[in-house]
PDB file of C-alpha atoms in Angstrom:
ATOM      1  CA  MET A   1       9.199  -2.737  22.769  1.00 37.00           C
ATOM      2  CA  ASN A   2       5.589  -1.523  23.744  1.00 44.00           C
ATOM      3  CA  THR A   3       3.974   0.423  21.036  1.00 49.00           C
ATOM      4  CA  GLU A   4       0.363   0.152  22.494  1.00 61.00           C
ATOM      5  CA  HIS A   5      -1.850   3.010  20.783  1.00 71.00           C
ATOM      6  CA  SER A   6      -5.283   4.169  22.188  1.00 75.00           C
ATOM      7  CA  LEU A   7      -7.846   2.463  20.949  1.00 86.00           C
ATOM      8  CA  ALA A   8     -10.134   4.068  18.225  1.00 81.00           C
ATOM      9  CA  THR A   9     -13.915   4.005  18.462  1.00 91.00           C
ATOM     10  CA  PRO A  10     -15.031   1.172  16.058  1.00 93.00           C
ATOM     11  CA  HIS A  11     -17.234   2.158  13.020  1.00 95.00           C
ATOM     12  CA  LEU A  12     -16.833  -0.744  10.653  1.00 97.00           C
ATOM     13  CA  ASP A  13     -19.335  -3.327   9.735  1.00 98.00           C
ATOM     14  CA  VAL A  14     -18.111  -6.452  11.252  1.00 98.00           C
ATOM     15  CA  VAL A  15     -18.820 -10.103  10.933  1.00 97.00           C
ATOM     16  CA  VAL A  16     -18.403 -12.194  14.256  1.00 98.00           C
ATOM     17  CA  LYS A  17     -19.129 -15.911  14.343  1.00 97.00           C
ATOM     18  CA  GLY A  18     -17.951 -18.959  16.070  1.00 98.00           C
ATOM     19  CA  SER A  19     -16.019 -19.604  19.464  1.00 96.00           C
ATOM     20  CA  GLY A  20     -12.713 -20.263  20.741  1.00 95.00           C
ATOM     21  CA  PRO A  21      -9.361 -18.613  20.135  1.00 96.00           C
ATOM     22  CA  ALA A  22      -9.769 -15.242  18.175  1.00 98.00           C
ATOM     23  CA  LEU A  23      -8.952 -14.948  14.474  1.00 98.00           C
ATOM     24  CA  LEU A  24      -9.127 -11.192  13.211  1.00 98.00           C
ATOM     25  CA  LEU A  25      -9.718 -11.155   9.512  1.00 98.00           C
ATOM     26  CA  ALA A  26      -8.165  -8.618   7.152  1.00 98.00           C
ATOM     27  CA  HIS A  27      -9.641  -8.910   3.746  1.00 98.00           C
ATOM     28  CA  GLY A  28      -8.064  -7.641   0.449  1.00 97.00           C
ATOM     29  CA  ALA A  29      -8.809  -4.663  -1.836  1.00 98.00           C
ATOM     30  CA  GLY A  30     -12.046  -4.789  -3.560  1.00 95.00           C
ATOM     31  CA  GLY A  31     -12.951  -7.828  -1.504  1.00 92.00           C
ATOM     32  CA  GLY A  32     -14.888  -8.552   1.636  1.00 96.00           C
ATOM     33  CA  ILE A  33     -15.107 -11.185   4.419  1.00 97.00           C
ATOM     34  CA  ASP A  34     -17.136 -13.367   2.633  1.00 95.00           C
ATOM     35  CA  GLY A  35     -15.601 -12.867  -0.816  1.00 92.00           C
ATOM     36  CA  ASN A  36     -12.133 -13.609   0.556  1.00 94.00           C
ATOM     37  CA  PHE A  37     -12.751 -16.059   3.448  1.00 96.00           C
ATOM     38  CA  GLY A  38     -16.504 -17.625   2.514  1.00 95.00           C
ATOM     39  CA  LEU A  39     -14.894 -21.138   1.525  1.00 96.00           C
ATOM     40  CA  VAL A  40     -13.481 -21.351   4.942  1.00 97.00           C
ATOM     41  CA  LEU A  41     -15.462 -19.306   7.552  1.00 97.00           C
ATOM     42  CA  ASP A  42     -17.822 -22.043   8.554  1.00 97.00           C
ATOM     43  CA  ASP A  43     -14.994 -24.601   8.930  1.00 97.00           C
ATOM     44  CA  LEU A  44     -12.828 -22.099  11.076  1.00 98.00           C
ATOM     45  CA  ALA A  45     -15.748 -20.964  13.255  1.00 98.00           C
ATOM     46  CA  ARG A  46     -16.117 -24.488  14.688  1.00 97.00           C
ATOM     47  CA  ASP A  47     -13.098 -23.666  17.025  1.00 96.00           C
ATOM     48  CA  HIS A  48     -12.428 -20.146  16.615  1.00 97.00           C
ATOM     49  CA  THR A  49     -14.308 -16.950  17.128  1.00 98.00           C
ATOM     50  CA  LEU A  50     -13.901 -15.126  13.846  1.00 98.00           C
ATOM     51  CA  ILE A  51     -13.957 -11.160  13.764  1.00 98.00           C
ATOM     52  CA  GLY A  52     -14.265  -9.739  10.231  1.00 98.00           C
ATOM     53  CA  PRO A  53     -14.250  -6.055   9.976  1.00 98.00           C
ATOM     54  CA  HIS A  54     -15.219  -4.680   6.288  1.00 98.00           C
ATOM     55  CA  TYR A  55     -13.103  -1.862   5.214  1.00 98.00           C
ATOM     56  CA  PRO A  56     -14.652   1.542   4.388  1.00 98.00           C
ATOM     57  CA  GLY A  57     -17.075   0.933   1.294  1.00 98.00           C
ATOM     58  CA  ALA A  58     -17.347  -2.727   1.637  1.00 98.00           C
ATOM     59  CA  GLY A  59     -19.902  -4.964   3.297  1.00 97.00           C
ATOM     60  CA  GLY A  60     -22.002  -2.571   5.431  1.00 97.00           C
ATOM     61  CA  SER A  61     -19.210  -0.185   6.208  1.00 98.00           C
ATOM     62  CA  PRO A  62     -19.690   3.360   4.823  1.00 97.00           C
ATOM     63  CA  LEU A  63     -17.557   4.986   2.196  1.00 97.00           C
ATOM     64  CA  ALA A  64     -14.664   6.749   3.327  1.00 97.00           C
ATOM     65  CA  THR A  65     -14.961  10.563   3.091  1.00 96.00           C
ATOM     66  CA  GLU A  66     -11.029  10.976   2.630  1.00 97.00           C
ATOM     67  CA  PRO A  67      -8.051   8.689   1.510  1.00 98.00           C
ATOM     68  CA  LEU A  68      -7.807   5.539   3.619  1.00 98.00           C
ATOM     69  CA  ASP A  69      -4.687   5.658   5.940  1.00 98.00           C
ATOM     70  CA  LEU A  70      -3.143   2.399   6.945  1.00 98.00           C
ATOM     71  CA  ASP A  71      -2.800   3.229  10.345  1.00 97.00           C
ATOM     72  CA  GLU A  72      -6.285   4.174  10.990  1.00 97.00           C
ATOM     73  CA  LEU A  73      -7.258   0.858   9.041  1.00 98.00           C
ATOM     74  CA  ALA A  74      -5.154  -1.234  11.361  1.00 98.00           C
ATOM     75  CA  ASP A  75      -6.498   0.707  14.495  1.00 97.00           C
ATOM     76  CA  GLN A  76     -10.186   0.284  13.242  1.00 97.00           C
ATOM     77  CA  LEU A  77      -9.655  -3.559  13.181  1.00 98.00           C
ATOM     78  CA  VAL A  78      -8.060  -3.786  16.488  1.00 98.00           C
ATOM     79  CA  ALA A  79     -10.744  -1.738  17.925  1.00 97.00           C
ATOM     80  CA  SER A  80     -13.418  -4.057  16.340  1.00 98.00           C
ATOM     81  CA  ALA A  81     -11.923  -7.250  17.701  1.00 98.00           C
ATOM     82  CA  VAL A  82     -11.665  -5.604  21.262  1.00 97.00           C
ATOM     83  CA  ALA A  83     -15.282  -4.441  20.912  1.00 97.00           C
ATOM     84  CA  ALA A  84     -16.083  -7.924  20.179  1.00 97.00           C
ATOM     85  CA  GLY A  85     -14.552  -8.972  23.477  1.00 97.00           C
ATOM     86  CA  GLN A  86     -11.294 -10.298  22.117  1.00 97.00           C
ATOM     87  CA  GLU A  87      -8.239  -8.667  23.669  1.00 96.00           C
ATOM     88  CA  SER A  88      -5.811 -10.946  21.732  1.00 97.00           C
ATOM     89  CA  PHE A  89      -5.833 -12.697  18.359  1.00 98.00           C
ATOM     90  CA  ALA A  90      -4.217 -14.131  15.365  1.00 98.00           C
ATOM     91  CA  VAL A  91      -4.608 -12.005  12.271  1.00 98.00           C
ATOM     92  CA  LEU A  92      -5.164 -13.660   8.938  1.00 98.00           C
ATOM     93  CA  GLY A  93      -4.482 -11.091   6.272  1.00 98.00           C
ATOM     94  CA  GLU A  94      -5.129 -11.654   2.566  1.00 98.00           C
ATOM     95  CA  SER A  95      -3.606  -9.446  -0.358  1.00 98.00           C
ATOM     96  CA  LEU A  96      -3.924  -5.787   1.009  1.00 98.00           C
ATOM     97  CA  GLY A  97      -4.944  -7.331   4.262  1.00 98.00           C
ATOM     98  CA  SER A  98      -1.547  -8.790   4.884  1.00 98.00           C
ATOM     99  CA  ALA A  99      -0.046  -5.294   4.929  1.00 98.00           C
ATOM    100  CA  VAL A 100      -2.815  -4.373   7.301  1.00 98.00           C
ATOM    101  CA  ALA A 101      -1.974  -7.161   9.604  1.00 98.00           C
ATOM    102  CA  VAL A 102       1.764  -6.487   9.338  1.00 98.00           C
ATOM    103  CA  ARG A 103       0.749  -2.898  10.628  1.00 98.00           C
ATOM    104  CA  ILE A 104      -1.560  -4.222  13.206  1.00 98.00           C
ATOM    105  CA  ALA A 105       1.209  -6.417  14.703  1.00 98.00           C
ATOM    106  CA  SER A 106       3.757  -3.479  14.575  1.00 98.00           C
ATOM    107  CA  ARG A 107       1.358  -1.150  16.480  1.00 97.00           C
ATOM    108  CA  TYR A 108      -0.126  -3.740  18.792  1.00 97.00           C
ATOM    109  CA  PRO A 109       2.489  -6.356  19.398  1.00 97.00           C
ATOM    110  CA  GLU A 110       1.100  -7.644  22.740  1.00 96.00           C
ATOM    111  CA  ARG A 111      -2.384  -8.369  21.095  1.00 97.00           C
ATOM    112  CA  VAL A 112      -1.206 -10.302  18.106  1.00 98.00           C
ATOM    113  CA  ARG A 113      -0.591 -14.059  18.888  1.00 97.00           C
ATOM    114  CA  ALA A 114       0.307 -14.920  15.281  1.00 98.00           C
ATOM    115  CA  LEU A 115       0.079 -13.790  11.575  1.00 98.00           C
ATOM    116  CA  VAL A 116      -1.092 -15.624   8.479  1.00 98.00           C
ATOM    117  CA  LEU A 117      -0.276 -13.673   5.492  1.00 98.00           C
ATOM    118  CA  THR A 118      -1.509 -14.970   1.953  1.00 98.00           C
ATOM    119  CA  ALA A 119      -0.787 -13.440  -1.323  1.00 98.00           C
ATOM    120  CA  GLY A 120       0.509 -10.517   0.613  1.00 98.00           C
ATOM    121  CA  PHE A 121       3.173  -7.771  -0.197  1.00 98.00           C
ATOM    122  CA  PRO A 122       5.395  -5.027   1.894  1.00 98.00           C
ATOM    123  CA  VAL A 123       4.925  -2.787  -0.955  1.00 98.00           C
ATOM    124  CA  ALA A 124       3.182  -2.875  -4.442  1.00 98.00           C
ATOM    125  CA  ASP A 125       5.386  -4.740  -6.701  1.00 97.00           C
ATOM    126  CA  PRO A 126       5.300  -3.445 -10.431  1.00 97.00           C
ATOM    127  CA  VAL A 127       2.667  -5.607 -11.472  1.00 97.00           C
ATOM    128  CA  LEU A 128       0.210  -4.713  -8.599  1.00 98.00           C
ATOM    129  CA  ALA A 129       1.320  -1.027  -8.820  1.00 98.00           C
ATOM    130  CA  LEU A 130       0.327  -1.141 -12.552  1.00 97.00           C
ATOM    131  CA  ALA A 131      -3.013  -2.882 -11.907  1.00 97.00           C
ATOM    132  CA  ALA A 132      -3.762  -0.300  -9.073  1.00 97.00           C
ATOM    133  CA  GLN A 133      -3.198   2.548 -11.440  1.00 97.00           C
ATOM    134  CA  LEU A 134      -5.373   0.893 -14.233  1.00 97.00           C
ATOM    135  CA  ILE A 135      -8.264   0.232 -11.616  1.00 96.00           C
ATOM    136  CA  LYS A 136      -8.162   3.933 -10.603  1.00 95.00           C
ATOM    137  CA  THR A 137      -8.020   5.155 -14.364  1.00 97.00           C
ATOM    138  CA  LEU A 138     -10.835   2.909 -15.368  1.00 97.00           C
ATOM    139  CA  ALA A 139     -13.042   3.818 -12.363  1.00 94.00           C
ATOM    140  CA  GLY A 140     -12.412   7.584 -13.194  1.00 94.00           C
ATOM    141  CA  ALA A 141     -13.817   7.008 -16.681  1.00 97.00           C
ATOM    142  CA  GLY A 142     -16.735   5.071 -15.180  1.00 96.00           C
ATOM    143  CA  GLN A 143     -15.531   1.793 -16.651  1.00 97.00           C
ATOM    144  CA  TRP A 144     -16.580  -0.499 -14.000  1.00 96.00           C
ATOM    145  CA  ARG A 145     -17.167  -3.448 -16.191  1.00 96.00           C
ATOM    146  CA  ASP A 146     -13.637  -3.177 -17.757  1.00 97.00           C
ATOM    147  CA  MET A 147     -12.459  -3.165 -14.088  1.00 96.00           C
ATOM    148  CA  ALA A 148     -14.175  -6.362 -13.641  1.00 96.00           C
ATOM    149  CA  ARG A 149     -12.553  -8.009 -16.793  1.00 95.00           C
ATOM    150  CA  LEU A 150      -9.150  -6.792 -15.478  1.00 96.00           C
ATOM    151  CA  ALA A 151     -10.051  -8.673 -11.990  1.00 95.00           C
ATOM    152  CA  CYS A 152     -10.943 -11.955 -13.893  1.00 94.00           C
ATOM    153  CA  LEU A 153      -7.903 -11.658 -16.086  1.00 94.00           C
ATOM    154  CA  SER A 154      -5.604 -10.860 -12.915  1.00 95.00           C
ATOM    155  CA  CYS A 155      -7.176 -12.847 -10.062  1.00 95.00           C
ATOM    156  CA  LEU A 156      -8.090 -16.271 -11.747  1.00 92.00           C
ATOM    157  CA  SER A 157      -5.500 -18.939 -12.641  1.00 89.00           C
ATOM    158  CA  PRO A 158      -5.044 -19.807 -16.468  1.00 88.00           C
ATOM    159  CA  THR A 159      -6.379 -23.233 -15.735  1.00 88.00           C
ATOM    160  CA  ASP A 160      -9.474 -21.703 -14.128  1.00 87.00           C
ATOM    161  CA  LEU A 161     -10.039 -19.577 -17.014  1.00 89.00           C
ATOM    162  CA  ALA A 162      -9.301 -22.234 -19.571  1.00 89.00           C
ATOM    163  CA  ASP A 163     -12.306 -24.159 -18.106  1.00 87.00           C
ATOM    164  CA  ILE A 164     -14.816 -21.327 -18.658  1.00 90.00           C
ATOM    165  CA  ALA A 165     -16.722 -21.591 -21.970  1.00 89.00           C
ATOM    166  CA  ALA A 166     -16.279 -18.568 -24.087  1.00 84.00           C
ATOM    167  CA  ALA A 167     -20.322 -18.198 -23.748  1.00 85.00           C
ATOM    168  CA  ASP A 168     -19.854 -18.041 -19.843  1.00 93.00           C
ATOM    169  CA  LEU A 169     -17.341 -15.275 -20.075  1.00 93.00           C
ATOM    170  CA  ASP A 170     -19.789 -12.398 -19.812  1.00 93.00           C
ATOM    171  CA  ALA A 171     -21.664 -14.248 -17.133  1.00 94.00           C
ATOM    172  CA  LEU A 172     -18.327 -14.455 -15.102  1.00 94.00           C
ATOM    173  CA  VAL A 173     -17.720 -10.825 -15.603  1.00 95.00           C
ATOM    174  CA  THR A 174     -21.267  -9.766 -14.592  1.00 95.00           C
ATOM    175  CA  GLN A 175     -20.599 -11.869 -11.400  1.00 94.00           C
ATOM    176  CA  THR A 176     -17.338 -10.109 -10.783  1.00 95.00           C
ATOM    177  CA  LEU A 177     -18.799  -6.778 -11.099  1.00 95.00           C
ATOM    178  CA  ALA A 178     -21.541  -7.604  -8.720  1.00 94.00           C
ATOM    179  CA  GLY A 179     -19.076  -8.650  -6.175  1.00 93.00           C
ATOM    180  CA  MET A 180     -16.747  -5.571  -6.416  1.00 95.00           C
ATOM    181  CA  PRO A 181     -17.849  -3.186  -3.459  1.00 96.00           C
ATOM    182  CA  PRO A 182     -18.385   0.666  -3.731  1.00 96.00           C
ATOM    183  CA  GLY A 183     -14.951   1.038  -1.876  1.00 97.00           C
ATOM    184  CA  THR A 184     -12.815  -0.720  -4.430  1.00 97.00           C
ATOM    185  CA  VAL A 185     -11.083   2.314  -5.924  1.00 97.00           C
ATOM    186  CA  ASP A 186     -10.349   3.677  -2.413  1.00 98.00           C
ATOM    187  CA  HIS A 187      -8.827   0.179  -1.471  1.00 98.00           C
ATOM    188  CA  PHE A 188      -6.725   0.178  -4.470  1.00 98.00           C
ATOM    189  CA  ASP A 189      -5.519   3.639  -3.777  1.00 98.00           C
ATOM    190  CA  LEU A 190      -4.395   2.443  -0.473  1.00 98.00           C
ATOM    191  CA  VAL A 191      -2.571  -0.485  -2.237  1.00 98.00           C
ATOM    192  CA  SER A 192      -0.691   2.009  -4.237  1.00 97.00           C
ATOM    193  CA  ARG A 193       0.637   3.869  -1.310  1.00 98.00           C
ATOM    194  CA  VAL A 194       1.245   0.994   1.207  1.00 98.00           C
ATOM    195  CA  ASP A 195       4.887   0.529   2.464  1.00 98.00           C
ATOM    196  CA  VAL A 196       5.288  -1.906   5.597  1.00 98.00           C
ATOM    197  CA  ARG A 197       8.964  -2.862   4.833  1.00 98.00           C
ATOM    198  CA  ALA A 198      10.302  -1.121   7.829  1.00 98.00           C
ATOM    199  CA  ASP A 199       7.646  -2.761  10.134  1.00 98.00           C
ATOM    200  CA  LEU A 200       8.901  -6.206   9.105  1.00 98.00           C
ATOM    201  CA  GLY A 201      12.020  -6.644  11.330  1.00 97.00           C
ATOM    202  CA  HIS A 202      10.178  -5.543  14.477  1.00 95.00           C
ATOM    203  CA  LEU A 203       7.554  -8.202  14.386  1.00 97.00           C
ATOM    204  CA  SER A 204       7.918 -10.842  16.839  1.00 95.00           C
ATOM    205  CA  ALA A 205       4.398 -12.869  16.428  1.00 97.00           C
ATOM    206  CA  PRO A 206       4.757 -16.531  14.780  1.00 98.00           C
ATOM    207  CA  THR A 207       4.150 -15.984  11.132  1.00 98.00           C
ATOM    208  CA  LEU A 208       2.967 -18.050   8.293  1.00 98.00           C
ATOM    209  CA  VAL A 209       3.431 -16.786   4.749  1.00 98.00           C
ATOM    210  CA  VAL A 210       1.354 -18.261   1.998  1.00 98.00           C
ATOM    211  CA  ALA A 211       2.516 -17.626  -1.486  1.00 98.00           C
ATOM    212  CA  PRO A 212       0.256 -18.676  -4.330  1.00 98.00           C
ATOM    213  CA  THR A 213       2.771 -19.171  -7.103  1.00 97.00           C
ATOM    214  CA  GLY A 214       0.525 -18.577 -10.079  1.00 96.00           C
ATOM    215  CA  ASP A 215      -0.721 -15.156  -8.785  1.00 97.00           C
ATOM    216  CA  ARG A 216      -0.699 -12.650 -11.552  1.00 95.00           C
ATOM    217  CA  LEU A 217      -1.926  -9.664  -9.573  1.00 97.00           C
ATOM    218  CA  VAL A 218       0.604  -9.862  -6.604  1.00 98.00           C
ATOM    219  CA  LEU A 219       3.940 -11.630  -7.611  1.00 97.00           C
ATOM    220  CA  PRO A 220       4.809 -14.512  -5.613  1.00 97.00           C
ATOM    221  CA  GLN A 221       8.223 -12.565  -4.862  1.00 98.00           C
ATOM    222  CA  SER A 222       6.194 -10.130  -2.784  1.00 98.00           C
ATOM    223  CA  SER A 223       5.308 -13.133  -0.559  1.00 98.00           C
ATOM    224  CA  TYR A 224       9.001 -14.201  -0.602  1.00 98.00           C
ATOM    225  CA  ARG A 225       9.993 -10.688   0.511  1.00 98.00           C
ATOM    226  CA  LEU A 226       7.672 -10.628   3.470  1.00 98.00           C
ATOM    227  CA  ALA A 227       8.854 -14.236   4.714  1.00 98.00           C
ATOM    228  CA  ALA A 228      12.486 -12.993   4.268  1.00 98.00           C
ATOM    229  CA  GLY A 229      11.897  -9.812   6.198  1.00 98.00           C
ATOM    230  CA  ILE A 230      10.066 -11.369   9.232  1.00 98.00           C
ATOM    231  CA  THR A 231      12.479 -13.167  11.581  1.00 97.00           C
ATOM    232  CA  GLY A 232      11.567 -16.974  11.774  1.00 97.00           C
ATOM    233  CA  ALA A 233       8.503 -16.683   9.325  1.00 98.00           C
ATOM    234  CA  LYS A 234       7.484 -19.867   7.708  1.00 98.00           C
ATOM    235  CA  LEU A 235       6.800 -19.957   3.844  1.00 98.00           C
ATOM    236  CA  ILE A 236       4.443 -22.218   2.352  1.00 98.00           C
ATOM    237  CA  GLU A 237       3.766 -22.204  -1.539  1.00 98.00           C
ATOM    238  CA  LEU A 238       0.584 -23.119  -3.062  1.00 98.00           C
ATOM    239  CA  PRO A 239       1.909 -24.359  -6.560  1.00 97.00           C
ATOM    240  CA  GLY A 240       0.139 -22.688  -9.324  1.00 95.00           C
ATOM    241  CA  ALA A 241      -2.545 -21.163  -7.323  1.00 97.00           C
ATOM    242  CA  ALA A 242      -4.122 -17.859  -8.218  1.00 97.00           C
ATOM    243  CA  HIS A 243      -4.710 -14.626  -6.383  1.00 97.00           C
ATOM    244  CA  ILE A 244      -8.260 -15.679  -5.627  1.00 95.00           C
ATOM    245  CA  LEU A 245      -7.891 -19.452  -4.281  1.00 96.00           C
ATOM    246  CA  ASN A 246     -10.131 -21.967  -5.905  1.00 94.00           C
ATOM    247  CA  GLU A 247     -11.844 -24.375  -3.764  1.00 94.00           C
ATOM    248  CA  ALA A 248      -9.022 -26.955  -3.932  1.00 95.00           C
ATOM    249  CA  ASP A 249      -6.184 -24.592  -3.321  1.00 97.00           C
ATOM    250  CA  ARG A 250      -8.377 -22.960  -0.354  1.00 97.00           C
ATOM    251  CA  THR A 251      -8.758 -26.475   1.000  1.00 97.00           C
ATOM    252  CA  THR A 252      -4.893 -27.059   1.188  1.00 98.00           C
ATOM    253  CA  TRP A 253      -4.427 -23.445   2.466  1.00 98.00           C
ATOM    254  CA  LEU A 254      -6.894 -24.498   5.319  1.00 98.00           C
ATOM    255  CA  ARG A 255      -4.764 -27.498   6.118  1.00 98.00           C
ATOM    256  CA  HIS A 256      -1.815 -25.513   6.232  1.00 98.00           C
ATOM    257  CA  VAL A 257      -3.338 -22.673   8.321  1.00 98.00           C
ATOM    258  CA  ARG A 258      -4.789 -25.267  10.779  1.00 98.00           C
ATOM    259  CA  GLU A 259      -1.423 -26.998  11.124  1.00 98.00           C
ATOM    260  CA  PHE A 260       0.344 -23.662  11.944  1.00 98.00           C
ATOM    261  CA  LEU A 261      -2.481 -22.503  14.429  1.00 97.00           C
ATOM    262  CA  GLY A 262      -2.211 -25.725  16.218  1.00 95.00           C
ATOM    263  CA  THR A 263       1.550 -25.074  16.940  1.00 94.00           C
ATOM    264  CA  LEU A 264       0.625 -21.835  19.057  1.00 93.00           C
ATOM    265  CA  PRO A 265       0.881 -21.954  22.555  1.00 87.00           C
ATOM    266  CA  ALA A 266      -2.460 -21.908  24.488  1.00 79.00           C
ATOM    267  CA  LYS A 267      -3.841 -18.455  25.315  1.00 71.00           C
ATOM    268  CA  SER A 268      -3.052 -17.462  28.706  1.00 59.00           C
ATOM    269  CA  ALA A 269      -6.137 -16.867  30.909  1.00 48.00           C
TER     270      ALA A 269
END
């Protein structure tokens, strides 16, 4: 099925680094390329070309002037990759980025060589839907510091939080707040509207689904549903891992992702 769409004019701030087969990075809501992938960027760039567009209101991308649209965002990421000289690529999506990656593969199947979907969801599960609504409500009241507190509670594992001294909690919240881009509310508004369930059965790209089993923002069951809906998808669990992977879990993630990417056929000339 050829569903090629006319390429948009890219206007997102894009990180490009490395050389080799292309990896298009799709980050999560309230995140960014460094925030989501910073622990592995240098490693992956040793033998891959990384293209990391920032969603509106993240990195250097301007804030959106209207509600984000999943198709338009998918088109922008593809246009960014093509503008960087990459006609085909694997897509690494995290959280909201997993839904973006699925939509990219649905709209541009001939360009997508593989998918890696981490802490993803086809539609917001009840926990994520409640969190998205809380974030929008808190932002509407100007309570961004409380949004940061919610992020710490939702995105870190109990083990990671248990190791933080009570006196350092405020510093953690401050650090989290500093890392929240201006477009966070727009991103979570999109989270609350995403639904790619109908896309899943049409995907043909090799797919790796990574489920952090300790995720308290996106239920692991959401990753299981992604894997169940995509023919031939491989599911890997990260036992106890949180929504934001710590260094140890990210190292394990990297090993699995490299093993998966190593099974892909060589890119045709």
